[in-house]
PDB file of C-alpha atoms in Angstrom:
ATOM      1  CA  MET X 288     283.839 -48.238  56.448  1.00  0.00           C
ATOM      2  CA  GLY X 289     286.785 -47.676  53.947  1.00  0.00           C
ATOM      3  CA  ARG X 290     288.874 -50.232  55.584  1.00  0.00           C
ATOM      4  CA  MET X 291     286.320 -52.942  54.863  1.00  0.00           C
ATOM      5  CA  SER X 292     285.622 -51.867  51.280  1.00  0.00           C
ATOM      6  CA  GLU X 293     287.935 -54.453  49.814  1.00  0.00           C
ATOM      7  CA  GLU X 294     286.443 -57.369  51.830  1.00  0.00           C
ATOM      8  CA  LEU X 295     282.771 -56.445  51.252  1.00  0.00           C
ATOM      9  CA  PRO X 296     280.632 -56.518  48.096  1.00  0.00           C
ATOM     10  CA  VAL X 297     279.857 -52.932  47.262  1.00  0.00           C
ATOM     11  CA  TYR X 298     276.065 -53.392  47.948  1.00  0.00           C
ATOM     12  CA  ALA X 299     276.854 -54.656  51.488  1.00  0.00           C
ATOM     13  CA  GLU X 300     279.125 -51.781  52.073  1.00  0.00           C
ATOM     14  CA  HIS X 301     276.280 -49.423  50.972  1.00  0.00           C
ATOM     15  CA  VAL X 302     273.703 -51.144  53.207  1.00  0.00           C
ATOM     16  CA  LEU X 303     276.069 -51.112  56.251  1.00  0.00           C
ATOM     17  CA  GLU X 304     276.686 -47.434  55.708  1.00  0.00           C
ATOM     18  CA  VAL X 305     273.040 -46.757  55.907  1.00  0.00           C
ATOM     19  CA  ALA X 306     272.840 -48.886  59.141  1.00  0.00           C
ATOM     20  CA  GLU X 307     275.560 -46.631  60.686  1.00  0.00           C
ATOM     21  CA  ARG X 308     273.694 -43.510  59.763  1.00  0.00           C
ATOM     22  CA  ILE X 309     270.449 -44.358  61.613  1.00  0.00           C
ATOM     23  CA  PRO X 310     270.419 -42.179  64.806  1.00  0.00           C
ATOM     24  CA  PRO X 311     270.109 -43.794  68.137  1.00  0.00           C
ATOM     25  CA  GLY X 312     266.474 -44.448  69.139  1.00  0.00           C
ATOM     26  CA  ARG X 313     265.377 -44.744  65.468  1.00  0.00           C
ATOM     27  CA  VAL X 314     264.917 -47.616  63.007  1.00  0.00           C
ATOM     28  CA  MET X 315     264.761 -48.466  59.333  1.00  0.00           C
ATOM     29  CA  THR X 316     263.144 -51.460  57.970  1.00  0.00           C
ATOM     30  CA  TYR X 317     264.829 -53.564  55.398  1.00  0.00           C
ATOM     31  CA  GLY X 318     262.662 -52.221  52.815  1.00  0.00           C
ATOM     32  CA  ASP X 319     263.326 -48.579  53.748  1.00  0.00           C
ATOM     33  CA  VAL X 320     267.003 -49.356  53.488  1.00  0.00           C
ATOM     34  CA  ALA X 321     266.597 -50.687  49.969  1.00  0.00           C
ATOM     35  CA  GLU X 322     264.422 -47.710  48.961  1.00  0.00           C
ATOM     36  CA  TRP X 323     266.791 -45.432  50.414  1.00  0.00           C
ATOM     37  CA  LEU X 324     269.505 -46.940  48.238  1.00  0.00           C
ATOM     38  CA  ASP X 325     267.254 -47.173  45.361  1.00  0.00           C
ATOM     39  CA  GLU X 326     268.688 -50.774  44.723  1.00  0.00           C
ATOM     40  CA  GLY X 327     268.029 -54.239  45.917  1.00  0.00           C
ATOM     41  CA  GLY X 328     265.072 -55.243  48.104  1.00  0.00           C
ATOM     42  CA  PRO X 329     264.255 -56.226  51.662  1.00  0.00           C
ATOM     43  CA  ARG X 330     265.530 -59.711  51.331  1.00  0.00           C
ATOM     44  CA  GLN X 331     268.830 -58.432  50.000  1.00  0.00           C
ATOM     45  CA  VAL X 332     269.232 -56.026  52.815  1.00  0.00           C
ATOM     46  CA  GLY X 333     268.343 -58.755  55.254  1.00  0.00           C
ATOM     47  CA  ARG X 334     270.923 -61.095  53.777  1.00  0.00           C
ATOM     48  CA  VAL X 335     273.564 -58.330  54.070  1.00  0.00           C
ATOM     49  CA  MET X 336     272.726 -57.688  57.683  1.00  0.00           C
ATOM     50  CA  ALA X 337     272.780 -61.382  58.558  1.00  0.00           C
ATOM     51  CA  LEU X 338     276.244 -61.910  56.975  1.00  0.00           C
ATOM     52  CA  TYR X 339     278.090 -58.403  57.847  1.00  0.00           C
ATOM     53  CA  GLY X 340     275.785 -56.576  60.148  1.00  0.00           C
ATOM     54  CA  GLY X 341     277.588 -57.472  63.328  1.00  0.00           C
ATOM     55  CA  ALA X 342     280.050 -54.378  63.045  1.00  0.00           C
ATOM     56  CA  VAL X 343     277.164 -51.919  62.831  1.00  0.00           C
ATOM     57  CA  PRO X 344     274.080 -50.998  64.845  1.00  0.00           C
ATOM     58  CA  TRP X 345     272.159 -54.047  63.446  1.00  0.00           C
ATOM     59  CA  TRP X 346     269.332 -53.452  65.862  1.00  0.00           C
ATOM     60  CA  ARG X 347     268.296 -50.533  64.128  1.00  0.00           C
ATOM     61  CA  VAL X 348     267.535 -52.358  60.710  1.00  0.00           C
ATOM     62  CA  VAL X 349     264.340 -54.261  61.356  1.00  0.00           C
ATOM     63  CA  ARG X 350     261.395 -55.994  60.265  1.00  0.00           C
ATOM     64  CA  ALA X 351     258.259 -53.798  59.186  1.00  0.00           C
ATOM     65  CA  ASP X 352     256.209 -55.371  61.757  1.00  0.00           C
ATOM     66  CA  GLY X 353     258.380 -54.208  64.718  1.00  0.00           C
ATOM     67  CA  VAL X 354     258.987 -57.669  66.009  1.00  0.00           C
ATOM     68  CA  PRO X 355     262.587 -57.860  67.312  1.00  0.00           C
ATOM     69  CA  LEU X 356     264.981 -59.927  65.371  1.00  0.00           C
ATOM     70  CA  PRO X 357     264.203 -63.788  66.235  1.00  0.00           C
ATOM     71  CA  GLY X 358     266.936 -65.141  68.210  1.00  0.00           C
ATOM     72  CA  SER X 359     268.263 -61.780  69.350  1.00  0.00           C
ATOM     73  CA  GLU X 360     265.247 -60.384  70.898  1.00  0.00           C
ATOM     74  CA  ARG X 361     266.791 -59.749  74.381  1.00  0.00           C
ATOM     75  CA  ARG X 362     269.831 -58.101  72.979  1.00  0.00           C
ATOM     76  CA  ALA X 363     267.979 -55.854  70.689  1.00  0.00           C
ATOM     77  CA  LEU X 364     265.358 -54.847  73.351  1.00  0.00           C
ATOM     78  CA  GLU X 365     268.519 -53.968  75.506  1.00  0.00           C
ATOM     79  CA  HIS X 366     269.618 -51.496  72.887  1.00  0.00           C
ATOM     80  CA  TYR X 367     266.293 -50.285  72.178  1.00  0.00           C
ATOM     81  CA  ARG X 368     265.689 -49.410  75.981  1.00  0.00           C
ATOM     82  CA  ALA X 369     269.308 -47.904  76.240  1.00  0.00           C
ATOM     83  CA  GLU X 370     268.616 -45.650  73.305  1.00  0.00           C
ATOM     84  CA  ALA X 371     265.100 -44.733  74.295  1.00  0.00           C
ATOM     85  CA  THR X 372     263.604 -46.265  71.027  1.00  0.00           C
ATOM     86  CA  PRO X 373     259.874 -46.071  71.199  1.00  0.00           C
ATOM     87  CA  LEU X 374     258.222 -49.472  71.982  1.00  0.00           C
ATOM     88  CA  ARG X 375     254.768 -50.685  72.569  1.00  0.00           C
ATOM     89  CA  LEU X 376     253.262 -53.611  74.111  1.00  0.00           C
ATOM     90  CA  THR X 377     251.131 -56.067  72.274  1.00  0.00           C
ATOM     91  CA  ALA X 378     247.864 -57.361  73.624  1.00  0.00           C
ATOM     92  CA  GLY X 379     249.807 -60.257  74.906  1.00  0.00           C
ATOM     93  CA  GLY X 380     252.301 -58.129  76.795  1.00  0.00           C
ATOM     94  CA  GLU X 381     255.126 -58.618  74.169  1.00  0.00           C
ATOM     95  CA  PRO X 382     257.503 -55.574  73.614  1.00  0.00           C
ATOM     96  CA  ARG X 383     257.409 -54.421  69.855  1.00  0.00           C
ATOM     97  CA  LEU X 384     258.939 -51.291  68.162  1.00  0.00           C
ATOM     98  CA  ASP X 385     256.461 -48.563  67.806  1.00  0.00           C
ATOM     99  CA  MET X 386     257.227 -48.177  64.064  1.00  0.00           C
ATOM    100  CA  ARG X 387     254.936 -44.936  63.787  1.00  0.00           C
ATOM    101  CA  ARG X 388     257.197 -42.989  66.266  1.00  0.00           C
ATOM    102  CA  ALA X 389     260.587 -45.072  65.817  1.00  0.00           C
ATOM    103  CA  ARG X 390     260.694 -45.256  62.079  1.00  0.00           C
ATOM    104  CA  TRP X 391     263.485 -42.793  60.499  1.00  0.00           C
ATOM    105  CA  ASP X 392     263.021 -41.563  56.918  1.00  0.00           C
ATOM    106  CA  GLY X 393     266.710 -40.805  56.443  1.00  0.00           C
ATOM    107  CA  GLY X 394     266.355 -37.025  57.029  1.00  0.00           C
ATOM    108  CA  GLU X 395     267.880 -34.942  59.669  1.00  0.00           C
ATOM    109  CA  GLU X 396     266.820 -35.536  63.333  1.00  0.00           C
ATOM    110  CA  ARG X 397     264.721 -32.787  64.612  1.00  0.00           C
ATOM    111  CA  ASP X 398     264.697 -31.660  68.255  1.00  0.00           C
ATOM    112  CA  GLY X 399     261.548 -32.972  69.824  1.00  0.00           C
ATOM    113  CA  ASP X 400     260.894 -35.315  66.821  1.00  0.00           C
ATOM    114  CA  ARG X 401     260.945 -38.275  69.332  1.00  0.00           C
ATOM    115  CA  ASP X 402     258.988 -39.070  72.279  1.00  0.00           C
ATOM    116  CA  GLU X 403     261.513 -40.155  75.079  1.00  0.00           C
ATOM    117  CA  ALA X 404     258.789 -42.215  76.875  1.00  0.00           C
ATOM    118  CA  HIS X 405     259.329 -45.836  76.030  1.00  0.00           C
ATOM    119  CA  THR X 406     258.554 -49.200  77.462  1.00  0.00           C
TER     120      THR X 406
END
């Protein structure tokens, strides 16, 4: 991220650094990222991701309800399936993130912490 630091606002750089730390198969909500940074809020994180998130694993920073990013659902689901991110089906058959199993708290990933079965 050092090469981009001159181009990005400091807060944006911090948000993107957190996004890069999220392990494959795990997610953090916009609010989780803001809380982890102890600054800003979900809307500020969402704005950073909308403006600058294309260079980082954007699909790992999500809405709290587990609904894939509107307009990018197909691409996000491809990433989730490739990374074995826990998914569930809604009553209507729509795939959603299984937030209980997929959510990452910013700590170290433990062996067996994640169930590899996914939709």
